[in-house]
Coordinates of C-alpha atoms in Angstrom, one line a residue:
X1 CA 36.7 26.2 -47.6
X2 CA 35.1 23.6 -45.3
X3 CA 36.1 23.7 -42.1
X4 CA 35.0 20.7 -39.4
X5 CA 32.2 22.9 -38.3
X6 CA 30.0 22.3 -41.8
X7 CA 29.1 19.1 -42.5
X8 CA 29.9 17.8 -45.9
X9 CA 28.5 19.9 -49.2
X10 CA 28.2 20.5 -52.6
X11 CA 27.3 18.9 -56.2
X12 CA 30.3 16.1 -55.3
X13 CA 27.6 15.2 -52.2
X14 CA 24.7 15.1 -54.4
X15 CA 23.2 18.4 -53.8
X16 CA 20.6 20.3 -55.8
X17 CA 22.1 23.8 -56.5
X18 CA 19.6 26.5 -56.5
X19 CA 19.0 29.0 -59.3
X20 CA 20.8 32.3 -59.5
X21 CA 17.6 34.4 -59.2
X22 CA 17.6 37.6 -56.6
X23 CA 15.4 36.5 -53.6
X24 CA 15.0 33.0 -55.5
X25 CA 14.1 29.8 -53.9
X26 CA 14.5 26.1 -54.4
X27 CA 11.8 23.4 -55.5
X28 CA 9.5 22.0 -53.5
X29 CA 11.1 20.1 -51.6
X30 CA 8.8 16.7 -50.5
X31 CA 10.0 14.9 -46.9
X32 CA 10.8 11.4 -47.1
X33 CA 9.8 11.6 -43.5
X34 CA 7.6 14.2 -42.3
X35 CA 9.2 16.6 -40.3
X36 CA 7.3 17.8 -37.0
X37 CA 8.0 21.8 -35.6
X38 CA 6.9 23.4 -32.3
X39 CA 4.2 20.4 -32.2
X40 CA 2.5 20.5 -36.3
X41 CA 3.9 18.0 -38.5
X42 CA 4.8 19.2 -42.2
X43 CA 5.6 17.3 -45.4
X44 CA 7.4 20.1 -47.7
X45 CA 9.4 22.5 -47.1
X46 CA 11.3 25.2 -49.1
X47 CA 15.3 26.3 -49.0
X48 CA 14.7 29.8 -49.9
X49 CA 18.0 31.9 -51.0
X50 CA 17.2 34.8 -48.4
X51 CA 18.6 32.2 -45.9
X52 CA 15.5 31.3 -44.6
X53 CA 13.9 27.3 -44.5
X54 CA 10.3 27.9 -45.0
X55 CA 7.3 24.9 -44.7
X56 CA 4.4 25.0 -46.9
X57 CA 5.2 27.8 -49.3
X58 CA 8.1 29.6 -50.2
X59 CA 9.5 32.9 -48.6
X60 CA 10.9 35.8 -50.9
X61 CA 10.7 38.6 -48.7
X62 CA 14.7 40.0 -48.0
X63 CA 14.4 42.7 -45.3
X64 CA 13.7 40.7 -41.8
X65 CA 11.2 40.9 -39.6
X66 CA 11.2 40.0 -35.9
X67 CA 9.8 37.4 -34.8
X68 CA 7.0 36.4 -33.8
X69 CA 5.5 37.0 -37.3
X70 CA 2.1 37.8 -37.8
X71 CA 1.1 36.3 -41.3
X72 CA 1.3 32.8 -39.6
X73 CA 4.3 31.4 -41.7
X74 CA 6.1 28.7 -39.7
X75 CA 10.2 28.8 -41.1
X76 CA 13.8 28.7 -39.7
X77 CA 15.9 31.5 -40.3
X78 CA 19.6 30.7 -40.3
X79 CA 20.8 34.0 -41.2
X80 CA 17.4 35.7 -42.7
X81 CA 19.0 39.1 -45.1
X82 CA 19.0 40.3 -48.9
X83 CA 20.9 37.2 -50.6
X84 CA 21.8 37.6 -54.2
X85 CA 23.6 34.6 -55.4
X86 CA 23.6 36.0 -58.9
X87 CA 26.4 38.7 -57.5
X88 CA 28.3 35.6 -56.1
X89 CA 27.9 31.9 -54.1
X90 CA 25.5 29.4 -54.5
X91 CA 22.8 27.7 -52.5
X92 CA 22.9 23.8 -51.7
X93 CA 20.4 21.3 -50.8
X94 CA 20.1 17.5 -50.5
X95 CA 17.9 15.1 -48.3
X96 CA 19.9 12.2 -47.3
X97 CA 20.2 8.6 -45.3
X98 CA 23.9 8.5 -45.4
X99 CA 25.2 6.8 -42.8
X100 CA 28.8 7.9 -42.2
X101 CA 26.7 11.8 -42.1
X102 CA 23.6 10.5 -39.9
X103 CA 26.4 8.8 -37.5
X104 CA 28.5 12.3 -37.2
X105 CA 25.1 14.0 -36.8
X106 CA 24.0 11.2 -34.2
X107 CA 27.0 11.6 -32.1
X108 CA 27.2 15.5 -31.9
X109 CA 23.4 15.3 -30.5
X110 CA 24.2 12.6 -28.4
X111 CA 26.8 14.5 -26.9
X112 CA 24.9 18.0 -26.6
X113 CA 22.1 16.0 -25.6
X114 CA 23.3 13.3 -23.2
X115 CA 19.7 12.6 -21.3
X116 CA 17.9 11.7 -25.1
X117 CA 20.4 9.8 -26.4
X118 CA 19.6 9.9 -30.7
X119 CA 20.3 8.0 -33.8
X120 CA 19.2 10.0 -36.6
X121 CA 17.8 8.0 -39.5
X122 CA 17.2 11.2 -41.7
X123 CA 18.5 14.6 -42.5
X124 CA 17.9 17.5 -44.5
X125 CA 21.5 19.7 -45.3
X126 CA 20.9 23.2 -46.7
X127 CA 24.2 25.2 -46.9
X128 CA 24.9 28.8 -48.1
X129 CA 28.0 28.5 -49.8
X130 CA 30.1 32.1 -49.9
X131 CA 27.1 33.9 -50.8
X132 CA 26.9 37.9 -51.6
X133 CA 24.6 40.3 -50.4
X134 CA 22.1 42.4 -52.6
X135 CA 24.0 45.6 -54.1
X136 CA 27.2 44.4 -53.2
X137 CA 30.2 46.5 -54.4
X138 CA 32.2 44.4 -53.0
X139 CA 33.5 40.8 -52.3
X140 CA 32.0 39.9 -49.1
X141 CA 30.1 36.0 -48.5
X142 CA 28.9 34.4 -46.0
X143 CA 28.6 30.6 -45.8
X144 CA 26.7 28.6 -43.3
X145 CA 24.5 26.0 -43.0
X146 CA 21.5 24.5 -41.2
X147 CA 20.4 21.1 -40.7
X148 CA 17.2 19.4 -40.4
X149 CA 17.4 15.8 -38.5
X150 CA 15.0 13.2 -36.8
X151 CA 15.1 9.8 -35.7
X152 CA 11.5 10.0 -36.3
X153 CA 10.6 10.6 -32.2
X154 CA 12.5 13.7 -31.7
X155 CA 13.4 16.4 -34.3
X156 CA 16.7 18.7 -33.8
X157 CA 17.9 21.7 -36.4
X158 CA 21.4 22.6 -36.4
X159 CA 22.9 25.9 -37.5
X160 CA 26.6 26.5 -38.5
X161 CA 28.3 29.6 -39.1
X162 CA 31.8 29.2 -41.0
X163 CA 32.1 32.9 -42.2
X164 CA 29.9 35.7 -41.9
X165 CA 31.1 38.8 -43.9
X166 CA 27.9 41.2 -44.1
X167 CA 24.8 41.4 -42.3
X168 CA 22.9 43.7 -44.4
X169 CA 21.6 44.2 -48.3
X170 CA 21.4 46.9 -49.7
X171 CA 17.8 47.6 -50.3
X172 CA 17.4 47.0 -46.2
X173 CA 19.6 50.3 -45.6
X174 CA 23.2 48.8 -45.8
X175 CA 26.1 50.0 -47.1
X176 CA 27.2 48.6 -50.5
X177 CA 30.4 49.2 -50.3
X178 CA 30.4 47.1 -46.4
X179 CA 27.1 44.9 -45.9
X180 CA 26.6 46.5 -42.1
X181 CA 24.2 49.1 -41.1
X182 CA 20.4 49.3 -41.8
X183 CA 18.2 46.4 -40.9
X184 CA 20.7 43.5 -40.0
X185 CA 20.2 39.5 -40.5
X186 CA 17.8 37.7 -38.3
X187 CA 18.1 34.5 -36.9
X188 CA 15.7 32.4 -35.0
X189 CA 12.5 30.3 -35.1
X190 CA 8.9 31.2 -36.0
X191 CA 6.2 28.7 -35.3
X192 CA 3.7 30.3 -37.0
X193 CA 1.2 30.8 -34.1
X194 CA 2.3 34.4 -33.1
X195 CA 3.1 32.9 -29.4
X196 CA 5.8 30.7 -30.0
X197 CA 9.2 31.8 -31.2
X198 CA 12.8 32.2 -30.7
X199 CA 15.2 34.6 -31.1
X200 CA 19.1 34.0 -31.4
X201 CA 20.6 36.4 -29.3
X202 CA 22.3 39.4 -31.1
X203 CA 19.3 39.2 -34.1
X204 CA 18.5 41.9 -36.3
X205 CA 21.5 44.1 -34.2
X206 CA 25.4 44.7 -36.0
X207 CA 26.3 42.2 -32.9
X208 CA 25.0 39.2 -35.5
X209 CA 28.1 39.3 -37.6
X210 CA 29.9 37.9 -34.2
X211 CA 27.6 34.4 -34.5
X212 CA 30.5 32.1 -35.9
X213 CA 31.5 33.3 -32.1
X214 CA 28.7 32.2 -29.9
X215 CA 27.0 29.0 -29.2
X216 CA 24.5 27.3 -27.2
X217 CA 26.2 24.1 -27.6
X218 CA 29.7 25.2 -26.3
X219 CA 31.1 24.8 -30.2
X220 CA 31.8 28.6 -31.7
X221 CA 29.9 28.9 -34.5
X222 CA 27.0 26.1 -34.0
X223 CA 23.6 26.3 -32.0
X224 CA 21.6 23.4 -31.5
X225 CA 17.8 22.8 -30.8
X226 CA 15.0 20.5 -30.2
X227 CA 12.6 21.8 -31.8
X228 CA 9.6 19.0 -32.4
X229 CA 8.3 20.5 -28.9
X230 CA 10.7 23.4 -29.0
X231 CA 13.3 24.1 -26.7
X232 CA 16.2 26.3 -25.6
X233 CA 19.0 25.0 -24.7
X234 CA 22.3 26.3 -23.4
X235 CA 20.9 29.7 -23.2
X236 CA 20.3 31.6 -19.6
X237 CA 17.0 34.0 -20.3
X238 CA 16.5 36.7 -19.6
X239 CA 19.9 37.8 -18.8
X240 CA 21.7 37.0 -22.0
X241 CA 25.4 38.2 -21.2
X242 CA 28.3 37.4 -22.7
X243 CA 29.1 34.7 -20.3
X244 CA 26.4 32.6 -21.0
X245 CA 26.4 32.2 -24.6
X246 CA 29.7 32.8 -25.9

């Protein structure tokens, strides 16, 4: 089901389906415009089916690790956990210059954003589509999405949660039967330079099955950042209670 939080999706869109492999990954995917994060400028990137957008070289791992990582590997983790899309769901892609998308896009940063006002000109849509965690018993998915925009100055990723079932595979200590317990999803932003990060609060704790709750953006479900010099937004540290980012 699509709701208004997801931005369009699927083969009828023109997207690239990934294969059903376990801790699979797309192709290569090559920029039409490079694509600059936390200040480093990269031309491919990968939409791995652990829910993680890596640049340079693909990511297979499936049990998370906090960020900041050490092995230097700059990615975005929407929802970073043991994927199998061969148990169920399917992982979609495209790159696109639609401009009835790139206007939507354009507006909702204009209006989270008011001081930088922004026509994107480019985006990249990835979106996890009901997918199933690994050594699932049962029918649990979880579909979300992240985008990757610019208007060639300024750079922005958004990240939408529609439904989020599980938060766990099995091999990372969760229950088959449930998808909770053990080492839970993680969901942030690793540079790639052991300093600079960021953390979506609740990460890596049960709490992240709530995110199609919170926001930074004041839209349940959707967090928002700049992130060509990487910012946070919408987010009170280091007191993170409910109030400020539900």
């Amino acid at each position: 089901p699509t709701g208004s939080l997801l931005y369009p999706y699927g083969p009828h869109q023109g997207d690239e389906t990934n294969p059903k492999h376990d801790d699979g990954t797309s192709e290569e995917i090559a920029f039409s415009v490079p694509f600059t994060f936390y200040g480093k400028s990269y031309q491919t990137a990968f939409v791995n089916n652990n829910g993680v957008i890596s640049f340079d070289k693909p990511i297979r791992q499936y049990t998370p690790d906090p960020f900041p990582l050490a092995d230097g590997h700059p990615f975005i983790a929407p929802y970073w956990a043991d994927v199998d899309n061969v148990l169920g769901g399917d992982i979609f892609y495209r790159q696109t210059t639609d401009l009835v998308l790139l206007a939507d896009i354009s507006q909702d940063i204009t209006q989270y954003f008011p001081k930088s006002p922004f026509t994107a000109t480019w985006a990249l849509v990835a979106t996890w589509d009901h997918v199933a965690y690994y050594g699932s018993t049962s029918q649990k998915g979880n579909t979300f999405q992240a985008v990757l925009t610019s208007d060639s100055k300024m750079f922005y990723i958004i990240l939408n949660y529609w439904d989020i079932q599980w938060t766990t595979g099995a091999a990372s200590d969760g229950d088959a039967e449930t998808g909770l317990g053990g080492t839970p999803a993680h969901v942030g932003f690793n540079s790639g330079d052991d300093t600079n990060f960021y953390n979506i609060p609740g990460s890596q704790t049960d709490a992240i099955i709530n995110i199609t709750t919170t926001s930074n953006v004041k839209v349940p479900g959707r967090w928002v950042f700049r992130v060509d010099d990487f910012q946070v937004t919408g987010v009170d540290p280091p007191q993170l209670n409910n109030d400020c980012w539900l």
